[in-house]
Amino acid sequence: MPNTLNPLQLIADRWQPSARFVRGAALATVVMAVIIVVTGGAVRLTQSGLGCPTWPTCTEESLTPTGAMGINGIIEFSNRMLTYVLCGVVGLFIIASRALAPRRRGLTRLGWAQFWLVMGNAVVGGVTVLTGLNPYIVSSHFLLASGLLTVAVITWQRSREGDAEPRDLVGRPVRQLSWVLVAASAALIVIGTVVSGAGKHAGDASKDVRRIPLDWREVTQLHVDFVFIVVGLTVALWFTLRAVKSPAEPRRKVLEMFVVLLAQGAIGYVQYFTDTPELLVGVHMFGSCLVWIAVLRVFLSLRERAEAPMLPAPSGEQPSGEQPSGEHEAVQPAAPAASSR
């Protein structure tokens, strides 16, 4: 499409947001990704999964819930409407990153990746309703939401750094240990969805809702085993970072993750021994988001990206898109390893 007909280009010609605004918009996508997970959990925990019995409309005759559907219809429909709020926040980030000067194509691509994940998960959510809350589809719905959270966190991180090639702050063995931590944490989340699919919170009061044919207590034990694995890897990574005298920032991120893991583990144990009350299950779902964010922040803290070098402007002119004042942050060359943090 010619630039003169591209609406994003037309906006960019008239509005240049600050780098701080773009960072704020990126953080907003992270917050909304967490909210959509928590509210989706609330739909299931309040037995409102079939509050709207069909999709994309709420009933065969009505787009919105009717009075006869009660609070369950309102809860389910409200969660559907939150998808539009999420799209609005992601759309704002796409527009802001596209209008940012100088232009950062990587940020815009990450924004579009979030948009298509939202659209795909909306369809999966509809299939969830149409299949009567099939537990495998419900699990994939949650995992896609976790994928959206992953891209949102990466986007937030990328909005706070430059576009140069990433440079490791630690050696390859330490990076490999961090990869193992990420893989174990991902497995922990996947097993958690199996626990939910086999457990008693089916998402609707109907006895016809299908469950994963596994003993949820045995799957829970496997889930707990992976909790210990992730905690052990976290402790091992912290001691390794100290041993190799890494920058302070990665060690701080690992400590933050350790605290989040302890809190999440405590909530998990309480909910298990109190027969999984709905409120604690909801808090545990929120905690799973915080754990995954902490894991990603640890992983991303082990490398840095400086500002990409810019070509000098001809004849002393200001580079295209740059403001003569301090509107945008100054470009800094890549720092040596000893002073990177």
Short mmCIF file of N, CA, C and O in Angstrom, two decimals, residues 273-327:
data_model
loop_
_atom_site.label_atom_id
_atom_site.label_comp_id
_atom_site.label_asym_id
_atom_site.label_seq_id
_atom_site.Cartn_x
_atom_site.Cartn_y
_atom_site.Cartn_z
N PHE A 273 -4.71 -28.29 50.37
CA PHE A 273 -5.17 -28.83 51.65
C PHE A 273 -6.50 -28.23 52.10
O PHE A 273 -7.05 -28.64 53.12
N THR A 274 -7.04 -27.27 51.38
CA THR A 274 -8.36 -26.71 51.68
C THR A 274 -9.36 -27.06 50.59
O THR A 274 -10.39 -26.40 50.42
N ASP A 275 -9.06 -28.10 49.80
CA ASP A 275 -9.95 -28.61 48.76
C ASP A 275 -10.21 -27.58 47.65
O ASP A 275 -11.34 -27.39 47.20
N THR A 276 -9.17 -26.92 47.24
CA THR A 276 -9.15 -25.99 46.10
C THR A 276 -10.34 -25.02 46.06
O THR A 276 -11.17 -25.07 45.15
N PRO A 277 -10.44 -24.13 47.05
CA PRO A 277 -11.52 -23.12 46.99
C PRO A 277 -11.32 -22.19 45.80
O PRO A 277 -10.19 -21.91 45.38
N GLU A 278 -12.43 -21.70 45.24
CA GLU A 278 -12.39 -20.93 44.00
C GLU A 278 -11.49 -19.69 44.11
O GLU A 278 -10.73 -19.39 43.18
N LEU A 279 -11.57 -18.99 45.23
CA LEU A 279 -10.80 -17.75 45.36
C LEU A 279 -9.30 -18.03 45.29
O LEU A 279 -8.55 -17.35 44.58
N LEU A 280 -8.86 -19.06 46.01
CA LEU A 280 -7.43 -19.38 46.01
C LEU A 280 -6.97 -19.90 44.65
O LEU A 280 -5.83 -19.63 44.23
N VAL A 281 -7.83 -20.62 43.94
CA VAL A 281 -7.47 -21.07 42.60
C VAL A 281 -7.26 -19.88 41.68
O VAL A 281 -6.33 -19.84 40.87
N GLY A 282 -8.14 -18.87 41.83
CA GLY A 282 -7.99 -17.66 41.03
C GLY A 282 -6.69 -16.93 41.34
O GLY A 282 -5.99 -16.45 40.43
N VAL A 283 -6.36 -16.85 42.63
CA VAL A 283 -5.10 -16.20 43.03
C VAL A 283 -3.92 -17.00 42.48
O VAL A 283 -2.91 -16.43 42.05
N HIS A 284 -4.04 -18.32 42.47
CA HIS A 284 -2.97 -19.18 41.96
C HIS A 284 -2.77 -18.95 40.46
O HIS A 284 -1.63 -18.97 39.96
N MET A 285 -3.85 -18.74 39.72
CA MET A 285 -3.73 -18.44 38.29
C MET A 285 -3.01 -17.12 38.07
O MET A 285 -2.17 -16.99 37.18
N PHE A 286 -3.34 -16.13 38.89
CA PHE A 286 -2.64 -14.86 38.82
C PHE A 286 -1.16 -15.06 39.14
O PHE A 286 -0.28 -14.50 38.46
N GLY A 287 -0.89 -15.88 40.13
CA GLY A 287 0.50 -16.16 40.50
C GLY A 287 1.26 -16.86 39.39
O GLY A 287 2.46 -16.62 39.20
N SER A 288 0.58 -17.73 38.63
CA SER A 288 1.27 -18.40 37.52
C SER A 288 1.72 -17.39 36.48
O SER A 288 2.79 -17.55 35.86
N CYS A 289 0.93 -16.35 36.26
CA CYS A 289 1.34 -15.27 35.34
C CYS A 289 2.58 -14.57 35.87
O CYS A 289 3.52 -14.28 35.11
N LEU A 290 2.59 -14.27 37.17
CA LEU A 290 3.74 -13.58 37.76
C LEU A 290 5.00 -14.45 37.69
O LEU A 290 6.10 -13.94 37.44
N VAL A 291 4.83 -15.75 37.91
CA VAL A 291 5.98 -16.65 37.81
C VAL A 291 6.56 -16.63 36.40
O VAL A 291 7.78 -16.51 36.21
N TRP A 292 5.70 -16.73 35.40
CA TRP A 292 6.17 -16.77 34.02
C TRP A 292 6.83 -15.44 33.63
O TRP A 292 7.85 -15.42 32.94
N ILE A 293 6.26 -14.33 34.08
CA ILE A 293 6.88 -13.03 33.82
C ILE A 293 8.26 -12.98 34.46
O ILE A 293 9.23 -12.50 33.84
N ALA A 294 8.37 -13.47 35.69
CA ALA A 294 9.66 -13.45 36.39
C ALA A 294 10.68 -14.31 35.66
O ALA A 294 11.85 -13.94 35.55
N VAL A 295 10.26 -15.48 35.16
CA VAL A 295 11.16 -16.36 34.41
C VAL A 295 11.68 -15.64 33.16
O VAL A 295 12.89 -15.66 32.87
N LEU A 296 10.79 -15.01 32.43
CA LEU A 296 11.20 -14.32 31.21
C LEU A 296 12.12 -13.14 31.52
O LEU A 296 13.08 -12.88 30.79
N ARG A 297 11.85 -12.44 32.61
CA ARG A 297 12.71 -11.30 32.98
C ARG A 297 14.11 -11.78 33.35
O ARG A 297 15.10 -11.11 33.04
N VAL A 298 14.20 -12.93 34.03
CA VAL A 298 15.52 -13.50 34.33
C VAL A 298 16.24 -13.83 33.03
O VAL A 298 17.42 -13.47 32.83
N PHE A 299 15.57 -14.52 32.13
CA PHE A 299 16.19 -14.94 30.88
C PHE A 299 16.65 -13.74 30.05
O PHE A 299 17.77 -13.72 29.52
N LEU A 300 15.81 -12.72 29.97
CA LEU A 300 16.14 -11.55 29.14
C LEU A 300 17.20 -10.67 29.79
O LEU A 300 17.84 -9.87 29.09
N SER A 301 17.39 -10.79 31.10
CA SER A 301 18.38 -9.95 31.77
C SER A 301 19.80 -10.44 31.53
O SER A 301 20.76 -9.73 31.89
N LEU A 302 19.96 -11.62 30.95
CA LEU A 302 21.30 -12.18 30.75
C LEU A 302 21.94 -11.72 29.45
O LEU A 302 23.01 -12.20 29.10
N ARG A 303 21.28 -10.82 28.74
CA ARG A 303 21.90 -10.20 27.57
C ARG A 303 21.43 -8.76 27.49
O ARG A 303 20.49 -8.36 28.16
N GLU A 304 22.10 -7.97 26.67
CA GLU A 304 21.74 -6.58 26.53
C GLU A 304 21.79 -6.19 25.06
O GLU A 304 22.47 -6.82 24.24
N ARG A 305 21.06 -5.16 24.73
CA ARG A 305 21.08 -4.59 23.39
C ARG A 305 21.34 -3.10 23.51
O ARG A 305 20.56 -2.38 24.15
N ALA A 306 22.41 -2.64 22.92
CA ALA A 306 22.69 -1.21 22.91
C ALA A 306 21.93 -0.58 21.75
O ALA A 306 21.31 -1.26 20.93
N GLU A 307 21.96 0.75 21.70
CA GLU A 307 21.37 1.44 20.56
C GLU A 307 22.17 1.13 19.30
O GLU A 307 23.40 1.11 19.32
N ALA A 308 21.47 0.86 18.20
CA ALA A 308 22.15 0.63 16.94
C ALA A 308 22.82 1.91 16.47
O ALA A 308 22.26 3.00 16.62
N PRO A 309 24.04 1.83 15.93
CA PRO A 309 24.71 3.05 15.45
C PRO A 309 23.93 3.68 14.31
O PRO A 309 23.37 2.98 13.47
N MET A 310 23.89 5.00 14.28
CA MET A 310 23.16 5.72 13.25
C MET A 310 24.15 6.41 12.32
O MET A 310 25.21 6.88 12.74
N LEU A 311 23.80 6.50 11.04
CA LEU A 311 24.63 7.20 10.08
C LEU A 311 24.56 8.70 10.34
O LEU A 311 23.50 9.23 10.69
N PRO A 312 25.66 9.41 10.18
CA PRO A 312 25.62 10.86 10.41
C PRO A 312 24.74 11.55 9.38
O PRO A 312 24.66 11.13 8.22
N ALA A 313 24.05 12.58 9.80
CA ALA A 313 23.18 13.33 8.89
C ALA A 313 24.03 14.15 7.93
O ALA A 313 25.04 14.74 8.33
N PRO A 314 23.66 14.23 6.65
CA PRO A 314 24.44 15.02 5.69
C PRO A 314 24.33 16.51 5.96
O PRO A 314 23.29 17.01 6.36
N SER A 315 25.44 17.21 5.73
CA SER A 315 25.49 18.68 5.80
C SER A 315 25.04 19.20 7.15
O SER A 315 24.46 20.28 7.25
N GLY A 316 25.26 18.43 8.18
CA GLY A 316 24.91 18.90 9.53
C GLY A 316 23.43 18.93 9.80
O GLY A 316 22.99 19.50 10.79
N GLU A 317 22.61 18.30 8.92
CA GLU A 317 21.17 18.32 9.13
C GLU A 317 20.77 17.32 10.20
O GLU A 317 21.48 16.36 10.47
N GLN A 318 19.58 17.57 10.77
CA GLN A 318 19.05 16.67 11.78
C GLN A 318 18.60 15.38 11.12
O GLN A 318 17.98 15.40 10.06
N PRO A 319 18.91 14.17 11.65
CA PRO A 319 18.43 12.92 11.06
C PRO A 319 16.91 12.91 10.98
O PRO A 319 16.22 13.49 11.81
N SER A 320 16.40 12.21 9.94
CA SER A 320 14.97 12.16 9.72
C SER A 320 14.25 11.59 10.93
O SER A 320 14.60 10.54 11.44
N GLY A 321 13.19 12.28 11.36
CA GLY A 321 12.39 11.81 12.48
C GLY A 321 12.92 12.19 13.83
O GLY A 321 12.26 12.02 14.82
N GLU A 322 14.15 12.74 13.92
CA GLU A 322 14.70 13.10 15.21
C GLU A 322 14.22 14.49 15.62
O GLU A 322 14.04 15.38 14.79
N GLN A 323 14.02 14.69 16.86
CA GLN A 323 13.64 15.99 17.40
C GLN A 323 14.90 16.76 17.77
O GLN A 323 15.86 16.20 18.30
N PRO A 324 14.95 18.07 17.53
CA PRO A 324 16.13 18.84 17.90
C PRO A 324 16.33 18.94 19.39
O PRO A 324 17.40 19.20 19.87
N SER A 325 15.26 18.77 20.16
CA SER A 325 15.38 18.87 21.62
C SER A 325 15.56 17.48 22.19
O SER A 325 15.85 16.53 21.50
N GLY A 326 15.30 17.32 23.48
CA GLY A 326 15.50 16.03 24.16
C GLY A 326 14.29 15.14 24.11
O GLY A 326 14.05 14.40 25.02
N GLU A 327 13.45 15.23 23.03
CA GLU A 327 12.24 14.42 22.95
C GLU A 327 12.54 12.93 23.00
O GLU A 327 11.85 12.15 23.60
#
